[in-house]
Coordinates of C-alpha atoms in Angstrom, one line a residue:
M1 CA 34.5 -20.8 -11.7
K2 CA 36.6 -21.8 -8.4
K3 CA 36.8 -26.0 -7.6
K4 CA 33.9 -26.2 -4.2
N5 CA 35.5 -27.8 -2.2
L6 CA 34.4 -32.2 -1.8
A7 CA 32.2 -31.4 1.8
Y8 CA 29.7 -29.1 -0.2
V9 CA 30.0 -31.3 -3.4
A10 CA 29.2 -33.9 -0.9
L11 CA 26.8 -32.5 1.3
F12 CA 24.6 -30.5 -1.8
A13 CA 25.2 -33.0 -5.2
F14 CA 25.2 -30.0 -6.8
G15 CA 24.8 -28.5 -9.8
V16 CA 26.4 -25.9 -11.3
L17 CA 25.1 -24.0 -14.7
T18 CA 25.7 -21.8 -18.1
A19 CA 22.3 -20.4 -19.9
G20 CA 19.0 -21.4 -20.6
C21 CA 16.7 -20.9 -22.7
G22 CA 12.8 -23.2 -21.1
G23 CA 13.3 -23.9 -17.4
G24 CA 11.6 -23.7 -14.1
A25 CA 8.8 -20.7 -13.6
G26 CA 9.5 -17.8 -11.5
K27 CA 12.2 -15.7 -9.4
S28 CA 15.6 -17.2 -9.2
N29 CA 17.0 -15.4 -5.5
G30 CA 20.3 -16.0 -7.9
G31 CA 23.8 -17.1 -7.2
A32 CA 25.3 -20.3 -8.9
P33 CA 22.0 -23.5 -9.1
E34 CA 22.8 -25.9 -6.9
I35 CA 20.9 -29.9 -6.7
T36 CA 20.4 -31.5 -4.0
K37 CA 18.7 -34.1 -5.2
M38 CA 16.5 -35.8 -7.9
K39 CA 13.1 -37.1 -6.0
S40 CA 13.8 -40.6 -8.0
E41 CA 17.1 -41.2 -9.9
F42 CA 15.3 -43.9 -11.6
V43 CA 12.3 -42.7 -14.0
P44 CA 11.8 -44.3 -17.3
D45 CA 11.5 -42.5 -20.1
G46 CA 8.3 -40.1 -21.0
Q47 CA 7.8 -40.0 -17.8
E48 CA 8.6 -36.5 -15.0
A49 CA 11.1 -36.4 -13.1
V50 CA 12.1 -33.7 -10.4
I51 CA 15.2 -32.6 -9.5
Y52 CA 15.2 -30.7 -6.1
G53 CA 17.8 -27.8 -5.6
K54 CA 18.4 -23.6 -5.2
N55 CA 18.0 -20.4 -8.2
L56 CA 16.9 -23.9 -10.7
V57 CA 14.4 -20.4 -13.0
G58 CA 15.7 -20.8 -16.4
A59 CA 17.9 -23.6 -15.8
D60 CA 17.8 -26.2 -19.3
V61 CA 18.8 -30.2 -18.7
M62 CA 20.8 -32.7 -20.4
F63 CA 20.6 -36.2 -19.4
P64 CA 22.9 -38.6 -19.8
G65 CA 23.4 -39.9 -24.2
V66 CA 20.1 -37.7 -25.0
E67 CA 21.9 -34.1 -27.3
L68 CA 18.6 -31.7 -26.9
P69 CA 17.7 -30.5 -23.2
A70 CA 14.7 -32.2 -21.2
E71 CA 11.0 -30.1 -21.6
V72 CA 9.8 -28.7 -18.6
N73 CA 7.5 -29.2 -16.8
K74 CA 6.9 -24.8 -16.2
E75 CA 3.7 -24.9 -14.2
K76 CA 4.8 -27.1 -11.9
S77 CA 8.5 -25.5 -11.4
S78 CA 10.7 -23.0 -9.2
D79 CA 13.1 -22.0 -8.3
T80 CA 14.3 -24.9 -6.1
T81 CA 12.4 -27.1 -8.0
L82 CA 12.5 -28.4 -11.7
V83 CA 9.5 -30.4 -13.4
V84 CA 11.1 -32.5 -16.6
T85 CA 9.8 -35.2 -18.8
V86 CA 12.6 -37.9 -19.2
P87 CA 13.6 -37.7 -23.1
A88 CA 13.9 -41.3 -25.3
G89 CA 17.1 -42.4 -24.8
S90 CA 18.4 -41.4 -21.9
K91 CA 21.3 -43.6 -20.7
N92 CA 23.1 -43.3 -16.7
G93 CA 25.3 -41.1 -15.9
K94 CA 25.8 -37.5 -14.9
I95 CA 23.1 -34.9 -15.1
S96 CA 24.2 -31.8 -16.7
V97 CA 21.3 -28.4 -15.4
K98 CA 22.7 -25.0 -16.8
T99 CA 21.3 -21.7 -16.4
A100 CA 22.4 -17.6 -16.8
Q101 CA 25.3 -17.9 -14.4
G102 CA 27.8 -21.9 -14.8
Q103 CA 28.0 -24.9 -16.1
V104 CA 28.2 -28.4 -14.0
E105 CA 27.4 -32.1 -14.4
S106 CA 25.2 -33.0 -10.6
S107 CA 27.3 -34.8 -7.8
F108 CA 25.0 -38.4 -8.8
F109 CA 24.5 -40.2 -11.4
F110 CA 20.8 -40.9 -13.2
R111 CA 19.4 -44.5 -13.2
D112 CA 23.0 -45.5 -10.7
D113 CA 24.3 -48.8 -12.0
R114 CA 27.0 -48.6 -11.1
N115 CA 27.0 -51.6 -7.8
F116 CA 24.3 -53.3 -7.8
I117 CA 23.3 -55.7 -4.5
I118 CA 19.8 -56.6 -6.2
N119 CA 18.1 -55.0 -8.6
F120 CA 14.8 -58.2 -8.9
D121 CA 15.9 -58.2 -13.2
D122 CA 19.5 -59.4 -13.2
R123 CA 20.3 -59.1 -10.0
L124 CA 17.8 -60.8 -7.5
A125 CA 17.5 -61.4 -4.1
T126 CA 17.1 -64.9 -3.5
W127 CA 15.0 -64.6 -0.5
G128 CA 12.2 -62.9 0.3
G129 CA 8.7 -61.3 -0.5
Y130 CA 6.8 -61.4 -2.4
N131 CA 6.6 -61.5 -6.5
P132 CA 3.9 -58.4 -7.4
F133 CA 3.7 -59.3 -11.1
D134 CA 2.2 -62.5 -12.6
E135 CA 3.1 -65.2 -15.7
E136 CA 2.6 -63.3 -18.2
G137 CA 4.6 -60.1 -16.3
N138 CA 1.3 -58.0 -14.9
R139 CA 0.9 -56.8 -11.5
I140 CA -1.3 -58.8 -9.3
T141 CA -4.6 -57.2 -8.3
S142 CA -4.4 -59.3 -5.1
I143 CA -3.2 -62.5 -2.7
A144 CA -4.7 -65.5 -1.7
G145 CA -7.3 -64.1 -2.9
D146 CA -7.5 -61.1 -1.4
S147 CA -7.4 -57.5 -2.7
L148 CA -5.0 -55.4 -2.3
P149 CA -5.3 -52.1 -0.9
A150 CA -3.5 -50.5 -2.6
P151 CA -3.2 -50.9 -6.9
L152 CA 0.9 -52.1 -6.9
P153 CA 3.0 -49.2 -9.1
E154 CA 4.2 -48.6 -12.9
P155 CA 7.9 -49.7 -12.6
C156 CA 11.0 -47.5 -12.3
S157 CA 12.9 -50.1 -13.6
G158 CA 12.1 -53.3 -14.1
K159 CA 11.2 -56.1 -11.8
Y160 CA 11.1 -55.4 -7.8
G161 CA 10.3 -56.7 -4.7
F162 CA 7.3 -56.1 -3.0
L163 CA 6.6 -56.9 1.1
Y164 CA 3.7 -57.2 2.2
G165 CA 0.7 -58.2 5.1
E166 CA 1.0 -57.5 9.8
Y167 CA 3.6 -57.2 11.4
N168 CA 1.8 -60.0 14.2
A169 CA 5.4 -61.8 14.9
P170 CA 7.6 -59.3 16.9
W171 CA 11.0 -60.9 16.9
T172 CA 10.1 -63.3 13.9
M173 CA 11.6 -62.7 10.6
K174 CA 9.0 -64.0 8.3
E175 CA 9.6 -63.9 4.7
A176 CA 6.7 -61.9 3.4
M177 CA 8.2 -59.3 5.6
F178 CA 12.0 -59.3 4.7
I179 CA 14.2 -58.9 1.3
Q180 CA 17.7 -60.8 1.5
Y181 CA 20.8 -61.5 -0.9
V182 CA 23.2 -64.3 0.6
A183 CA 26.2 -65.1 -0.9
N184 CA 26.7 -68.2 -0.9
P185 CA 25.3 -70.2 -4.0
S186 CA 23.6 -72.5 -2.8
E187 CA 21.4 -70.2 -1.6
G188 CA 21.4 -68.7 -5.9
G189 CA 24.3 -65.6 -4.6
H190 CA 27.3 -65.2 -6.2
G191 CA 30.1 -66.3 -4.7
A192 CA 31.9 -64.2 -1.3
F193 CA 32.2 -60.8 -2.8
S194 CA 31.7 -57.6 -0.9
V195 CA 28.3 -55.4 -1.3
A196 CA 30.8 -52.9 -1.9
G197 CA 31.6 -54.2 -4.9
P198 CA 34.1 -52.4 -6.8
Y199 CA 34.6 -50.1 -3.4
V200 CA 35.3 -52.1 -1.2
D201 CA 38.2 -50.2 -0.6
Y202 CA 36.9 -47.2 0.5
P203 CA 36.3 -45.3 3.4
I204 CA 33.7 -46.6 5.0
E205 CA 32.7 -42.5 5.5
N206 CA 32.5 -41.9 1.5
L207 CA 29.7 -44.3 0.5
V208 CA 26.1 -45.1 0.4
L209 CA 23.3 -47.4 0.3
K210 CA 20.7 -46.6 -2.3
F211 CA 17.1 -47.4 -3.3
E212 CA 14.4 -47.0 -4.9
V213 CA 10.9 -47.0 -2.1
Y214 CA 7.1 -47.2 -2.7
I215 CA 4.7 -46.9 -0.8
P216 CA 0.8 -45.9 -1.1
K217 CA -0.6 -42.9 1.6
K218 CA -4.1 -45.6 1.7
V219 CA -1.5 -48.2 3.6
P220 CA 2.1 -45.8 4.7
Y221 CA 4.5 -47.6 7.2
Q222 CA 4.2 -47.0 10.7
D223 CA 5.5 -48.5 14.0
I224 CA 8.3 -50.9 12.5
R225 CA 11.8 -50.2 12.4
T226 CA 13.5 -52.0 9.2
E227 CA 16.7 -53.5 10.0
I228 CA 18.8 -52.9 6.8
F229 CA 23.5 -55.5 7.1
C230 CA 25.0 -56.5 5.3
G231 CA 26.9 -60.0 7.0
P232 CA 29.6 -62.3 6.1
Y233 CA 29.8 -65.2 4.2
D234 CA 29.9 -67.9 5.9
S235 CA 27.3 -66.6 8.8
P236 CA 25.7 -70.4 10.5
D237 CA 22.2 -67.9 10.0
K238 CA 23.0 -67.1 6.0
H239 CA 22.5 -63.3 7.0
G240 CA 25.3 -62.2 10.0
R241 CA 22.6 -60.2 11.8
D242 CA 25.0 -61.2 15.1
V243 CA 27.9 -59.9 13.7
S244 CA 27.4 -56.6 11.6
P245 CA 26.5 -54.0 12.6
I246 CA 22.9 -53.2 11.9
C247 CA 20.7 -49.5 10.2
F248 CA 17.8 -49.0 11.9
W249 CA 15.2 -47.6 8.8
E250 CA 12.5 -45.4 10.9
P251 CA 11.1 -43.1 7.9
Y252 CA 8.4 -42.2 10.2
K253 CA 9.9 -41.3 12.9
A254 CA 9.4 -37.2 12.3
T255 CA 5.5 -37.3 11.2
G256 CA 4.0 -41.0 13.1
S257 CA 4.5 -42.4 9.2
F258 CA 5.2 -42.7 6.3
Y259 CA 4.4 -43.2 2.5
T260 CA 6.1 -42.0 -1.0
D261 CA 3.6 -40.2 -4.3
G262 CA 5.2 -42.2 -6.1
W263 CA 8.7 -43.7 -6.8
E264 CA 11.5 -41.8 -4.0
T265 CA 15.3 -42.9 -4.2
I266 CA 16.3 -43.2 0.0
T267 CA 20.1 -42.7 0.1
I268 CA 21.9 -43.5 4.2
P269 CA 25.1 -43.8 4.8
M270 CA 27.1 -46.0 5.2
T271 CA 28.4 -44.4 8.5
E272 CA 24.4 -45.2 10.0
F273 CA 25.7 -48.6 10.2
T274 CA 25.1 -49.1 14.4
H275 CA 23.4 -50.8 15.8
G276 CA 23.4 -54.4 18.3
I277 CA 21.3 -56.7 18.0
S278 CA 21.8 -57.2 22.0
S279 CA 19.7 -53.6 22.6
D280 CA 18.5 -50.7 20.1
E281 CA 21.7 -48.5 22.0
E282 CA 24.5 -47.0 19.7
V283 CA 26.7 -49.4 19.3
K284 CA 31.4 -48.7 18.1
K285 CA 31.8 -50.9 15.4
I286 CA 31.5 -49.9 11.8
V287 CA 30.8 -52.3 8.5
D288 CA 33.8 -54.3 7.2
L289 CA 33.6 -53.9 3.8
K290 CA 35.9 -57.4 3.2
T291 CA 33.2 -59.3 4.3
A292 CA 30.1 -57.5 3.7
T293 CA 29.0 -60.6 1.4
N294 CA 25.6 -61.0 3.0
F295 CA 22.6 -58.0 2.3
S296 CA 19.0 -58.0 4.5
F297 CA 16.6 -55.6 4.9
V298 CA 14.3 -56.8 7.7
Q299 CA 11.6 -56.1 9.6
F300 CA 12.0 -55.9 12.7
G301 CA 11.3 -55.2 16.9
A302 CA 8.9 -55.1 18.7
P303 CA 5.8 -53.2 17.5
V304 CA 3.3 -50.4 19.6
N305 CA 0.3 -52.0 17.1
V306 CA 0.6 -54.5 14.8
P307 CA 1.6 -52.5 11.6
F308 CA 0.2 -53.6 8.4
V309 CA 3.4 -53.4 5.6
Y310 CA 2.8 -52.8 1.7
M311 CA 6.7 -51.2 0.8
C312 CA 7.8 -51.3 -2.4
L313 CA 11.4 -52.2 -3.0
D314 CA 14.3 -51.5 -5.9
N315 CA 18.1 -51.2 -6.4
F316 CA 19.4 -52.3 -3.6
R317 CA 23.4 -50.9 -4.2
I318 CA 26.3 -48.8 -2.6
V319 CA 27.8 -46.2 -4.6
P320 CA 29.6 -43.5 -3.4
I321 CA 28.7 -40.0 -2.3
T322 CA 30.1 -38.4 -5.0
E323 CA 32.4 -38.8 -8.2

């Protein structure tokens, strides 16, 4: 098989595969299978993972650390979707998929732990949000005596963060509306080290920010943007929003509201950090990875209405598009 060019790999995050014996239902369009992404890259053992692509009928899926193929739900699977049960003992790493046309590993990592910024377990946020678990480790059902409008999800990977409440103070950083990692040890950080970790010298075009998000249908995300930025260590305001290019994450733009069906992985190219603070216009500036030591995920701006935020978050990481 000829080697695919790098641009093709980066665009499709594909996997090309060999003879399968129990994969997706339906009829294949023929040709080598491709994997575009997973619905969530973090799925516990025994739960269903969803893989998207094409030419997936008859495909077997091998998870890292496991010797036998994953069980495929044929009723839910198709030529473009594989729904599989994550086998017991699965590890982090690349997934292998195969059909009669060949075999290849995914370009992305399952349970990618190569460069966590915040995972709420051993890489903690230093500021912001609510703790969604009580002292016994159970998911909370209310805040300040008021019942949550929708139940919190089971974790996709240990503990997670929780933003919750009305965004009723435009252009104000309210603690319930942001999650931050501040590098200064006096704030609980790990020192002046880049949030790009081992990839600090990679071209910015080769890197993406990824995280898992859960937003219930009963409380969709709308009307207010998320600002994401990576400020320098010595910022007097502790986050560096005024000097670091900002990414506007507005997933509801196309439909008016946004929610997820369970946990989903969000992927944002680092080249989309292009906004400044003085206006919504894009600025010709890129993130300086060498000085990008702090990390902020903030509900910010001036919404038309007063939106209600209900957002669970996990596993903020900067990783290569493909490696």
